[in-house]
């Protein structure tokens, strides 16, 4: 066995063995996907949980600011006391020979090996497993041949604006046009992330910002992130309160809020997504926007 494998006390597991285990059930085995949340959300091995490979997560684990068991309980909602074996996979790693100690997979395996007796790495990662056993993978793959014209958001149950931070709400066009709702939540600024949603007459021009983006797989929202953050910060510093909205408060405005949370709370795109998703479960930024959030993360 290679020296690196001995150091981590990790075994190598081939795709055929994992497939047999999945078909027989994994009551005592924890299967961990160590890729980004975007990759995991696109497609992953059945029954796997995601520990996203962000710089922030790696730093927290390296500095022992959080234990691997805490991550599994709080981020993945796993009761790890019930698990005897852990299997980890990334995108395409064959083995650990030559793997840098700064690599997220290396850090993760080190922490898992100190907490569990039986830790294995899936050889070839997700790419190889999916090519061999596509029926044992699940997820939602983006359809890139969608029309470039913006498609209206599907209506969702009207739950009112959602508080993301004390000075920041995420809502829909319907929320913004209900003046009583706006006054109830003491919202006095509006950030509109659409081309077509009109500005309510009662909102002063000085309290309004339009970010003209369509919700499709070609639109670029990334160039607007700085302006979005600048506007929300201005509201915060003036002790005001802003609602960010599009048609339904699902994709464009959710992406804007995630970008702000990344900057304001120093979170990775994955962690910021989860933060906003926990507040407003109906959010669903399109894959194009999720990819641009990953671009933004590299600049922070």
C-alpha positions as protocol buffer text, in pm:
chain_id: "A"
residue {
  index: 1
  type: UNK
  ca { x: 0 y: 0 z: 0 }
}
residue {
  index: 2
  type: UNK
  ca { x: 127 y: 346 z: -85 }
}
residue {
  index: 3
  type: UNK
  ca { x: 271 y: 561 z: 191 }
}
residue {
  index: 4
  type: UNK
  ca { x: -6 y: 819 z: 149 }
}
residue {
  index: 5
  type: UNK
  ca { x: -273 y: 556 z: 203 }
}
residue {
  index: 6
  type: UNK
  ca { x: -102 y: 435 z: 518 }
}
residue {
  index: 7
  type: UNK
  ca { x: -87 y: 790 z: 648 }
}
residue {
  index: 8
  type: UNK
  ca { x: -462 y: 829 z: 610 }
}
residue {
  index: 9
  type: UNK
  ca { x: -541 y: 470 z: 706 }
}
residue {
  index: 10
  type: UNK
  ca { x: -760 y: 464 z: 397 }
}
residue {
  index: 11
  type: UNK
  ca { x: -841 y: 174 z: 169 }
}
residue {
  index: 12
  type: UNK
  ca { x: -912 y: 178 z: -203 }
}
residue {
  index: 13
  type: UNK
  ca { x: -1259 y: 66 z: -312 }
}
residue {
  index: 14
  type: UNK
  ca { x: -1346 y: -11 z: -674 }
}
residue {
  index: 15
  type: UNK
  ca { x: -1669 y: 80 z: -852 }
}
residue {
  index: 16
  type: UNK
  ca { x: -1794 y: -278 z: -873 }
}
residue {
  index: 17
  type: UNK
  ca { x: -1771 y: -321 z: -496 }
}
residue {
  index: 18
  type: UNK
  ca { x: -1958 y: 4 z: -428 }
}
residue {
  index: 19
  type: UNK
  ca { x: -2228 y: -90 z: -679 }
}
residue {
  index: 20
  type: UNK
  ca { x: -2280 y: -423 z: -503 }
}
residue {
  index: 21
  type: UNK
  ca { x: -2299 y: -247 z: -167 }
}
residue {
  index: 22
  type: UNK
  ca { x: -2556 y: 3 z: -296 }
}
residue {
  index: 23
  type: UNK
  ca { x: -2773 y: -272 z: -438 }
}
residue {
  index: 24
  type: UNK
  ca { x: -2761 y: -451 z: -104 }
}
residue {
  index: 25
  type: UNK
  ca { x: -2824 y: -138 z: 102 }
}
residue {
  index: 26
  type: UNK
  ca { x: -2584 y: 71 z: 313 }
}
residue {
  index: 27
  type: UNK
  ca { x: -2731 y: 70 z: 665 }
}
residue {
  index: 28
  type: UNK
  ca { x: -2392 y: 102 z: 837 }
}
residue {
  index: 29
  type: UNK
  ca { x: -2197 y: 284 z: 565 }
}
residue {
  index: 30
  type: UNK
  ca { x: -2166 y: 659 z: 513 }
}
residue {
  index: 31
  type: UNK
  ca { x: -2105 y: 760 z: 150 }
}
residue {
  index: 32
  type: UNK
  ca { x: -1952 y: 1109 z: 116 }
}
residue {
  index: 33
  type: UNK
  ca { x: -1936 y: 1320 z: -200 }
}
residue {
  index: 34
  type: UNK
  ca { x: -1649 y: 1568 z: -153 }
}
residue {
  index: 35
  type: UNK
  ca { x: -1714 y: 1776 z: -466 }
}
residue {
  index: 36
  type: UNK
  ca { x: -1873 y: 2121 z: -485 }
}
residue {
  index: 37
  type: UNK
  ca { x: -2243 y: 2155 z: -413 }
}
residue {
  index: 38
  type: UNK
  ca { x: -2306 y: 2252 z: -776 }
}
residue {
  index: 39
  type: UNK
  ca { x: -2145 y: 1929 z: -899 }
}
residue {
  index: 40
  type: UNK
  ca { x: -2331 y: 1725 z: -637 }
}
residue {
  index: 41
  type: UNK
  ca { x: -2663 y: 1890 z: -720 }
}
residue {
  index: 42
  type: UNK
  ca { x: -2611 y: 1816 z: -1089 }
}
residue {
  index: 43
  type: UNK
  ca { x: -2558 y: 1444 z: -1032 }
}
residue {
  index: 44
  type: UNK
  ca { x: -2425 y: 1217 z: -758 }
}
residue {
  index: 45
  type: UNK
  ca { x: -2409 y: 858 z: -641 }
}
residue {
  index: 46
  type: UNK
  ca { x: -2727 y: 729 z: -478 }
}
residue {
  index: 47
  type: UNK
  ca { x: -2744 y: 771 z: -98 }
}
residue {
  index: 48
  type: UNK
  ca { x: -2439 y: 1001 z: -84 }
}
residue {
  index: 49
  type: UNK
  ca { x: -2418 y: 1319 z: 124 }
}
residue {
  index: 50
  type: UNK
  ca { x: -2222 y: 1626 z: 23 }
}
residue {
  index: 51
  type: UNK
  ca { x: -1934 y: 1789 z: 211 }
}
residue {
  index: 52
  type: UNK
  ca { x: -1854 y: 2069 z: -31 }
}
residue {
  index: 53
  type: UNK
  ca { x: -1490 y: 2124 z: -123 }
}
residue {
  index: 54
  type: UNK
  ca { x: -1479 y: 2496 z: -42 }
}
residue {
  index: 55
  type: UNK
  ca { x: -1174 y: 2687 z: 79 }
}
residue {
  index: 56
  type: UNK
  ca { x: -1367 y: 2790 z: 388 }
}
residue {
  index: 57
  type: UNK
  ca { x: -1457 y: 2434 z: 483 }
}
residue {
  index: 58
  type: UNK
  ca { x: -1099 y: 2318 z: 429 }
}
residue {
  index: 59
  type: UNK
  ca { x: -964 y: 2598 z: 647 }
}
residue {
  index: 60
  type: UNK
  ca { x: -1212 y: 2523 z: 926 }
}
residue {
  index: 61
  type: UNK
  ca { x: -1117 y: 2157 z: 926 }
}
residue {
  index: 62
  type: UNK
  ca { x: -742 y: 2227 z: 911 }
}
residue {
  index: 63
  type: UNK
  ca { x: -761 y: 2473 z: 1201 }
}
residue {
  index: 64
  type: UNK
  ca { x: -988 y: 2242 z: 1403 }
}
residue {
  index: 65
  type: UNK
  ca { x: -1252 y: 2514 z: 1423 }
}
residue {
  index: 66
  type: UNK
  ca { x: -1505 y: 2242 z: 1348 }
}
residue {
  index: 67
  type: UNK
  ca { x: -1480 y: 1864 z: 1384 }
}
residue {
  index: 68
  type: UNK
  ca { x: -1567 y: 1628 z: 1102 }
}
residue {
  index: 69
  type: UNK
  ca { x: -1848 y: 1481 z: 1312 }
}
residue {
  index: 70
  type: UNK
  ca { x: -1994 y: 1831 z: 1363 }
}
residue {
  index: 71
  type: UNK
  ca { x: -1982 y: 1890 z: 987 }
}
residue {
  index: 72
  type: UNK
  ca { x: -2165 y: 1565 z: 923 }
}
residue {
  index: 73
  type: UNK
  ca { x: -2431 y: 1640 z: 1184 }
}
residue {
  index: 74
  type: UNK
  ca { x: -2488 y: 2008 z: 1110 }
}
residue {
  index: 75
  type: UNK
  ca { x: -2421 y: 2036 z: 737 }
}
residue {
  index: 76
  type: UNK
  ca { x: -2517 y: 1690 z: 613 }
}
residue {
  index: 77
  type: UNK
  ca { x: -2773 y: 1608 z: 886 }
}
residue {
  index: 78
  type: UNK
  ca { x: -2612 y: 1268 z: 940 }
}
residue {
  index: 79
  type: UNK
  ca { x: -2634 y: 1077 z: 1267 }
}
residue {
  index: 80
  type: UNK
  ca { x: -2284 y: 940 z: 1225 }
}
residue {
  index: 81
  type: UNK
  ca { x: -2291 y: 733 z: 1544 }
}
residue {
  index: 82
  type: UNK
  ca { x: -2488 y: 476 z: 1344 }
}
residue {
  index: 83
  type: UNK
  ca { x: -2216 y: 436 z: 1080 }
}
residue {
  index: 84
  type: UNK
  ca { x: -1924 y: 191 z: 1095 }
}
residue {
  index: 85
  type: UNK
  ca { x: -1769 y: 256 z: 753 }
}
residue {
  index: 86
  type: UNK
  ca { x: -1705 y: 567 z: 543 }
}
residue {
  index: 87
  type: UNK
  ca { x: -1655 y: 578 z: 165 }
}
residue {
  index: 88
  type: UNK
  ca { x: -1539 y: 902 z: 0 }
}
residue {
  index: 89
  type: UNK
  ca { x: -1531 y: 1004 z: -365 }
}
residue {
  index: 90
  type: UNK
  ca { x: -1440 y: 1316 z: -558 }
}
residue {
  index: 91
  type: UNK
  ca { x: -1459 y: 1380 z: -932 }
}
residue {
  index: 92
  type: UNK
  ca { x: -1186 y: 1154 z: -1070 }
}
residue {
  index: 93
  type: UNK
  ca { x: -903 y: 1071 z: -823 }
}
residue {
  index: 94
  type: UNK
  ca { x: -757 y: 725 z: -885 }
}
residue {
  index: 95
  type: UNK
  ca { x: -548 y: 696 z: -567 }
}
residue {
  index: 96
  type: UNK
  ca { x: -366 y: 916 z: -318 }
}
residue {
  index: 97
  type: UNK
  ca { x: -16 y: 891 z: -461 }
}
residue {
  index: 98
  type: UNK
  ca { x: 116 y: 1241 z: -514 }
}
residue {
  index: 99
  type: UNK
  ca { x: -193 y: 1407 z: -367 }
}
residue {
  index: 100
  type: UNK
  ca { x: -96 y: 1736 z: -203 }
}
residue {
  index: 101
  type: UNK
  ca { x: -156 y: 1771 z: 169 }
}
residue {
  index: 102
  type: UNK
  ca { x: -334 y: 2099 z: 86 }
}
residue {
  index: 103
  type: UNK
  ca { x: -585 y: 1924 z: -137 }
}
residue {
  index: 104
  type: UNK
  ca { x: -936 y: 1920 z: 12 }
}
residue {
  index: 105
  type: UNK
  ca { x: -965 y: 1544 z: -37 }
}
residue {
  index: 106
  type: UNK
  ca { x: -640 y: 1494 z: 154 }
}
residue {
  index: 107
  type: UNK
  ca { x: -761 y: 1709 z: 444 }
}
residue {
  index: 108
  type: UNK
  ca { x: -1099 y: 1536 z: 450 }
}
residue {
  index: 109
  type: UNK
  ca { x: -953 y: 1185 z: 452 }
}
residue {
  index: 110
  type: UNK
  ca { x: -715 y: 1281 z: 731 }
}
residue {
  index: 111
  type: UNK
  ca { x: -1001 y: 1403 z: 951 }
}
residue {
  index: 112
  type: UNK
  ca { x: -1221 y: 1105 z: 870 }
}
residue {
  index: 113
  type: UNK
  ca { x: -939 y: 860 z: 945 }
}
residue {
  index: 114
  type: UNK
  ca { x: -901 y: 1009 z: 1292 }
}
residue {
  index: 115
  type: UNK
  ca { x: -1274 y: 966 z: 1360 }
}
residue {
  index: 116
  type: UNK
  ca { x: -1355 y: 633 z: 1191 }
}
residue {
  index: 117
  type: UNK
  ca { x: -1176 y: 298 z: 1181 }
}
residue {
  index: 118
  type: UNK
  ca { x: -1276 y: 204 z: 827 }
}
residue {
  index: 119
  type: UNK
  ca { x: -1233 y: 476 z: 560 }
}
residue {
  index: 120
  type: UNK
  ca { x: -1216 y: 406 z: 185 }
}
residue {
  index: 121
  type: UNK
  ca { x: -1157 y: 609 z: -130 }
}
residue {
  index: 122
  type: UNK
  ca { x: -1356 y: 524 z: -443 }
}
residue {
  index: 123
  type: UNK
  ca { x: -1105 y: 475 z: -725 }
}
residue {
  index: 124
  type: UNK
  ca { x: -1176 y: 686 z: -1032 }
}
residue {
  index: 125
  type: UNK
  ca { x: -1422 y: 903 z: -844 }
}
residue {
  index: 126
  type: UNK
  ca { x: -1767 y: 998 z: -964 }
}
residue {
  index: 127
  type: UNK
  ca { x: -1671 y: 1015 z: -1331 }
}
residue {
  index: 128
  type: UNK
  ca { x: -1569 y: 650 z: -1347 }
}
residue {
  index: 129
  type: UNK
  ca { x: -1857 y: 527 z: -1132 }
}
residue {
  index: 130
  type: UNK
  ca { x: -2117 y: 713 z: -1338 }
}
residue {
  index: 131
  type: UNK
  ca { x: -1976 y: 574 z: -1663 }
}
residue {
  index: 132
  type: UNK
  ca { x: -1998 y: 219 z: -1525 }
}
residue {
  index: 133
  type: UNK
  ca { x: -2322 y: 241 z: -1325 }
}
residue {
  index: 134
  type: UNK
  ca { x: -2535 y: 536 z: -1447 }
}
residue {
  index: 135
  type: UNK
  ca { x: -2852 y: 388 z: -1296 }
}
residue {
  index: 136
  type: UNK
  ca { x: -2694 y: 411 z: -949 }
}
residue {
  index: 137
  type: UNK
  ca { x: -2658 y: 790 z: -983 }
}
residue {
  index: 138
  type: UNK
  ca { x: -2921 y: 1058 z: -942 }
}
residue {
  index: 139
  type: UNK
  ca { x: -2957 y: 1434 z: -979 }
}
residue {
  index: 140
  type: UNK
  ca { x: -3083 y: 1696 z: -1219 }
}
residue {
  index: 141
  type: UNK
  ca { x: -2875 y: 1765 z: -1526 }
}
residue {
  index: 142
  type: UNK
  ca { x: -2893 y: 2114 z: -1679 }
}
residue {
  index: 143
  type: UNK
  ca { x: -3047 y: 2140 z: -2023 }
}
residue {
  index: 144
  type: UNK
  ca { x: -2828 y: 2377 z: -2220 }
}
residue {
  index: 145
  type: UNK
  ca { x: -3045 y: 2385 z: -2533 }
}
residue {
  index: 146
  type: UNK
  ca { x: -3310 y: 2595 z: -2364 }
}
residue {
  index: 147
  type: UNK
  ca { x: -3419 y: 2909 z: -2553 }
}
residue {
  index: 148
  type: UNK
  ca { x: -3227 y: 3223 z: -2469 }
}
residue {
  index: 149
  type: UNK
  ca { x: -3543 y: 3426 z: -2421 }
}
residue {
  index: 150
  type: UNK
  ca { x: -3624 y: 3470 z: -2054 }
}
residue {
  index: 151
  type: UNK
  ca { x: -3883 y: 3227 z: -1926 }
}
residue {
  index: 152
  type: UNK
  ca { x: -4118 y: 3359 z: -1656 }
}
residue {
  index: 153
  type: UNK
  ca { x: -4071 y: 3207 z: -1312 }
}
residue {
  index: 154
  type: UNK
  ca { x: -4335 y: 2955 z: -1217 }
}
residue {
  index: 155
  type: UNK
  ca { x: -4573 y: 3084 z: -952 }
}
residue {
  index: 156
  type: UNK
  ca { x: -4504 y: 2970 z: -599 }
}
residue {
  index: 157
  type: UNK
  ca { x: -4714 y: 2985 z: -286 }
}
residue {
  index: 158
  type: UNK
  ca { x: -4718 y: 3341 z: -159 }
}
residue {
  index: 159
  type: UNK
  ca { x: -4541 y: 3331 z: 176 }
}
residue {
  index: 160
  type: UNK
  ca { x: -4447 y: 3698 z: 187 }
}
residue {
  index: 161
  type: UNK
  ca { x: -4093 y: 3834 z: 191 }
}
residue {
  index: 162
  type: UNK
  ca { x: -3834 y: 3620 z: 369 }
}
residue {
  index: 163
  type: UNK
  ca { x: -3588 y: 3772 z: 614 }
}
residue {
  index: 164
  type: UNK
  ca { x: -3234 y: 3674 z: 516 }
}
residue {
  index: 165
  type: UNK
  ca { x: -3052 y: 3924 z: 739 }
}
residue {
  index: 166
  type: UNK
  ca { x: -3191 y: 4196 z: 970 }
}
residue {
  index: 167
  type: UNK
  ca { x: -3170 y: 4451 z: 686 }
}
residue {
  index: 168
  type: UNK
  ca { x: -3225 y: 4218 z: 389 }
}
residue {
  index: 169
  type: UNK
  ca { x: -3539 y: 4043 z: 265 }
}
residue {
  index: 170
  type: UNK
  ca { x: -3596 y: 3818 z: -37 }
}
residue {
  index: 171
  type: UNK
  ca { x: -3936 y: 3838 z: -201 }
}
residue {
  index: 172
  type: UNK
  ca { x: -4152 y: 3842 z: -511 }
}
residue {
  index: 173
  type: UNK
  ca { x: -4312 y: 4107 z: -731 }
}
residue {
  index: 174
  type: UNK
  ca { x: -4642 y: 4043 z: -553 }
}
residue {
  index: 175
  type: UNK
  ca { x: -4481 y: 4125 z: -218 }
}
residue {
  index: 176
  type: UNK
  ca { x: -4340 y: 4455 z: -341 }
}
residue {
  index: 177
  type: UNK
  ca { x: -4674 y: 4569 z: -482 }
}
residue {
  index: 178
  type: UNK
  ca { x: -4845 y: 4506 z: -147 }
}
residue {
  index: 179
  type: UNK
  ca { x: -4770 y: 4829 z: 35 }
}
residue {
  index: 180
  type: UNK
  ca { x: -4918 y: 4701 z: 360 }
}
residue {
  index: 181
  type: UNK
  ca { x: -4677 y: 4407 z: 358 }
}
residue {
  index: 182
  type: UNK
  ca { x: -4382 y: 4637 z: 292 }
}
residue {
  index: 183
  type: UNK
  ca { x: -4483 y: 4867 z: 577 }
}
residue {
  index: 184
  type: UNK
  ca { x: -4543 y: 4573 z: 811 }
}
residue {
  index: 185
  type: UNK
  ca { x: -4185 y: 4451 z: 758 }
}
residue {
  index: 186
  type: UNK
  ca { x: -4053 y: 4810 z: 760 }
}
residue {
  index: 187
  type: UNK
  ca { x: -3896 y: 4763 z: 416 }
}
residue {
  index: 188
  type: UNK
  ca { x: -3810 y: 5098 z: 259 }
}
residue {
  index: 189
  type: UNK
  ca { x: -3575 y: 5006 z: -29 }
}
residue {
  index: 190
  type: UNK
  ca { x: -3631 y: 4784 z: -332 }
}
residue {
  index: 191
  type: UNK
  ca { x: -3373 y: 4602 z: -545 }
}
residue {
  index: 192
  type: UNK
  ca { x: -3542 y: 4467 z: -858 }
}
residue {
  index: 193
  type: UNK
  ca { x: -3349 y: 4193 z: -1042 }
}
residue {
  index: 194
  type: UNK
  ca { x: -3564 y: 4179 z: -1355 }
}
residue {
  index: 195
  type: UNK
  ca { x: -3613 y: 4350 z: -1688 }
}
residue {
  index: 196
  type: UNK
  ca { x: -3992 y: 4352 z: -1689 }
}
residue {
  index: 197
  type: UNK
  ca { x: -4117 y: 4380 z: -1329 }
}
residue {
  index: 198
  type: UNK
  ca { x: -4228 y: 4745 z: -1285 }
}
residue {
  index: 199
  type: UNK
  ca { x: -4138 y: 4974 z: -998 }
}
residue {
  index: 200
  type: UNK
  ca { x: -4425 y: 5049 z: -758 }
}
residue {
  index: 201
  type: UNK
  ca { x: -4531 y: 5414 z: -771 }
}
residue {
  index: 202
  type: UNK
  ca { x: -4496 y: 5457 z: -396 }
}
residue {
  index: 203
  type: UNK
  ca { x: -4123 y: 5367 z: -397 }
}
residue {
  index: 204
  type: UNK
  ca { x: -3900 y: 5677 z: -447 }
}
residue {
  index: 205
  type: UNK
  ca { x: -3643 y: 5660 z: -725 }
}
residue {
  index: 206
  type: UNK
  ca { x: -3370 y: 5715 z: -465 }
}
residue {
  index: 207
  type: UNK
  ca { x: -3482 y: 5400 z: -284 }
}
residue {
  index: 208
  type: UNK
  ca { x: -3490 y: 5181 z: -592 }
}
residue {
  index: 209
  type: UNK
  ca { x: -3232 y: 4991 z: -797 }
}
residue {
  index: 210
  type: UNK
  ca { x: -3298 y: 4780 z: -1105 }
}
residue {
  index: 211
  type: UNK
  ca { x: -3057 y: 4503 z: -1208 }
}
residue {
  index: 212
  type: UNK
  ca { x: -3185 y: 4416 z: -1558 }
}
residue {
  index: 213
  type: UNK
  ca { x: -3128 y: 4041 z: -1595 }
}
residue {
  index: 214
  type: UNK
  ca { x: -3335 y: 3765 z: -1751 }
}
residue {
  index: 215
  type: UNK
  ca { x: -3368 y: 3418 z: -1599 }
}
residue {
  index: 216
  type: UNK
  ca { x: -3207 y: 3195 z: -1861 }
}
residue {
  index: 217
  type: UNK
  ca { x: -2897 y: 2990 z: -1935 }
}
residue {
  index: 218
  type: UNK
  ca { x: -2713 y: 3266 z: -2122 }
}
residue {
  index: 219
  type: UNK
  ca { x: -2762 y: 3572 z: -1899 }
}
residue {
  index: 220
  type: UNK
  ca { x: -2467 y: 3720 z: -1709 }
}
residue {
  index: 221
  type: UNK
  ca { x: -2552 y: 3833 z: -1356 }
}
residue {
  index: 222
  type: UNK
  ca { x: -2190 y: 3815 z: -1235 }
}
residue {
  index: 223
  type: UNK
  ca { x: -2099 y: 4170 z: -1360 }
}
residue {
  index: 224
  type: UNK
  ca { x: -2378 y: 4311 z: -1143 }
}
residue {
  index: 225
  type: UNK
  ca { x: -2266 y: 4156 z: -813 }
}
residue {
  index: 226
  type: UNK
  ca { x: -2055 y: 4455 z: -706 }
}
residue {
  index: 227
  type: UNK
  ca { x: -2341 y: 4697 z: -768 }
}
residue {
  index: 228
  type: UNK
  ca { x: -2584 y: 4470 z: -583 }
}
residue {
  index: 229
  type: UNK
  ca { x: -2353 y: 4450 z: -282 }
}
residue {
  index: 230
  type: UNK
  ca { x: -2285 y: 4825 z: -288 }
}
residue {
  index: 231
  type: UNK
  ca { x: -2658 y: 4904 z: -285 }
}
residue {
  index: 232
  type: UNK
  ca { x: -2742 y: 4662 z: -3 }
}
residue {
  index: 233
  type: UNK
  ca { x: -2447 y: 4787 z: 201 }
}
residue {
  index: 234
  type: UNK
  ca { x: -2570 y: 5144 z: 152 }
}
residue {
  index: 235
  type: UNK
  ca { x: -2910 y: 5041 z: 289 }
}
residue {
  index: 236
  type: UNK
  ca { x: -2748 y: 4864 z: 584 }
}
residue {
  index: 237
  type: UNK
  ca { x: -2528 y: 5163 z: 671 }
}
residue {
  index: 238
  type: UNK
  ca { x: -2830 y: 5396 z: 660 }
}
residue {
  index: 239
  type: UNK
  ca { x: -3018 y: 5166 z: 901 }
}
residue {
  index: 240
  type: UNK
  ca { x: -3271 y: 5090 z: 630 }
}
residue {
  index: 241
  type: UNK
  ca { x: -3420 y: 4764 z: 508 }
}
residue {
  index: 242
  type: UNK
  ca { x: -3424 y: 4633 z: 151 }
}
residue {
  index: 243
  type: UNK
  ca { x: -3616 y: 4363 z: -32 }
}
residue {
  index: 244
  type: UNK
  ca { x: -3451 y: 4196 z: -330 }
}
residue {
  index: 245
  type: UNK
  ca { x: -3706 y: 4057 z: -573 }
}
residue {
  index: 246
  type: UNK
  ca { x: -3773 y: 3926 z: -923 }
}
residue {
  index: 247
  type: UNK
  ca { x: -4100 y: 3773 z: -1043 }
}
residue {
  index: 248
  type: UNK
  ca { x: -4123 y: 3494 z: -784 }
}
residue {
  index: 249
  type: UNK
  ca { x: -3820 y: 3532 z: -557 }
}
residue {
  index: 250
  type: UNK
  ca { x: -3678 y: 3201 z: -676 }
}
residue {
  index: 251
  type: UNK
  ca { x: -3382 y: 3241 z: -914 }
}
residue {
  index: 252
  type: UNK
  ca { x: -3251 y: 3589 z: -1002 }
}
residue {
  index: 253
  type: UNK
  ca { x: -3318 y: 3762 z: -670 }
}
residue {
  index: 254
  type: UNK
  ca { x: -3207 y: 3451 z: -480 }
}
residue {
  index: 255
  type: UNK
  ca { x: -2876 y: 3460 z: -669 }
}
residue {
  index: 256
  type: UNK
  ca { x: -2831 y: 3827 z: -576 }
}
residue {
  index: 257
  type: UNK
  ca { x: -2894 y: 3751 z: -208 }
}
residue {
  index: 258
  type: UNK
  ca { x: -2653 y: 3456 z: -213 }
}
residue {
  index: 259
  type: UNK
  ca { x: -2381 y: 3677 z: -363 }
}
residue {
  index: 260
  type: UNK
  ca { x: -2433 y: 3937 z: -90 }
}
residue {
  index: 261
  type: UNK
  ca { x: -2429 y: 3673 z: 185 }
}
residue {
  index: 262
  type: UNK
  ca { x: -2103 y: 3534 z: 44 }
}
residue {
  index: 263
  type: UNK
  ca { x: -1939 y: 3876 z: 70 }
}
residue {
  index: 264
  type: UNK
  ca { x: -2100 y: 3993 z: 395 }
}
residue {
  index: 265
  type: UNK
  ca { x: -2054 y: 3670 z: 594 }
}
residue {
  index: 266
  type: UNK
  ca { x: -1738 y: 3549 z: 418 }
}
residue {
  index: 267
  type: UNK
  ca { x: -1902 y: 3224 z: 310 }
}
residue {
  index: 268
  type: UNK
  ca { x: -1837 y: 2997 z: 15 }
}
residue {
  index: 269
  type: UNK
  ca { x: -2101 y: 2979 z: -258 }
}
residue {
  index: 270
  type: UNK
  ca { x: -2214 y: 2641 z: -125 }
}
residue {
  index: 271
  type: UNK
  ca { x: -2246 y: 2762 z: 234 }
}
residue {
  index: 272
  type: UNK
  ca { x: -2419 y: 3084 z: 128 }
}
residue {
  index: 273
  type: UNK
  ca { x: -2662 y: 2885 z: -88 }
}
residue {
  index: 274
  type: UNK
  ca { x: -2749 y: 2664 z: 208 }
}
residue {
  index: 275
  type: UNK
  ca { x: -2782 y: 2970 z: 434 }
}
residue {
  index: 276
  type: UNK
  ca { x: -3038 y: 3133 z: 204 }
}
residue {
  index: 277
  type: UNK
  ca { x: -3208 y: 2801 z: 123 }
}
residue {
  index: 278
  type: UNK
  ca { x: -3264 y: 2736 z: 493 }
}
residue {
  index: 279
  type: UNK
  ca { x: -3441 y: 3072 z: 518 }
}
residue {
  index: 280
  type: UNK
  ca { x: -3643 y: 3038 z: 196 }
}
residue {
  index: 281
  type: UNK
  ca { x: -3668 y: 2673 z: 82 }
}
residue {
  index: 282
  type: UNK
  ca { x: -3838 y: 2765 z: -247 }
}
residue {
  index: 283
  type: UNK
  ca { x: -3525 y: 2924 z: -400 }
}
residue {
  index: 284
  type: UNK
  ca { x: -3383 y: 2754 z: -709 }
}
residue {
  index: 285
  type: UNK
  ca { x: -3120 y: 2958 z: -898 }
}
residue {
  index: 286
  type: UNK
  ca { x: -3064 y: 2821 z: -1246 }
}
residue {
  index: 287
  type: UNK
  ca { x: -2740 y: 2634 z: -1318 }
}
residue {
  index: 288
  type: UNK
  ca { x: -2601 y: 2927 z: -1516 }
}
residue {
  index: 289
  type: UNK
  ca { x: -2633 y: 3153 z: -1210 }
}
residue {
  index: 290
  type: UNK
  ca { x: -2491 y: 2886 z: -977 }
}
residue {
  index: 291
  type: UNK
  ca { x: -2184 y: 2865 z: -1198 }
}
residue {
  index: 292
  type: UNK
  ca { x: -2139 y: 3242 z: -1180 }
}
residue {
  index: 293
  type: UNK
  ca { x: -2156 y: 3228 z: -800 }
}
residue {
  index: 294
  type: UNK
  ca { x: -1862 y: 2986 z: -816 }
}
residue {
  index: 295
  type: UNK
  ca { x: -1678 y: 3242 z: -1032 }
}
residue {
  index: 296
  type: UNK
  ca { x: -1751 y: 3508 z: -772 }
}
residue {
  index: 297
  type: UNK
  ca { x: -1621 y: 3285 z: -492 }
}
residue {
  index: 298
  type: UNK
  ca { x: -1277 y: 3279 z: -655 }
}
residue {
  index: 299
  type: UNK
  ca { x: -1253 y: 3658 z: -616 }
}
residue {
  index: 300
  type: UNK
  ca { x: -1334 y: 3664 z: -245 }
}
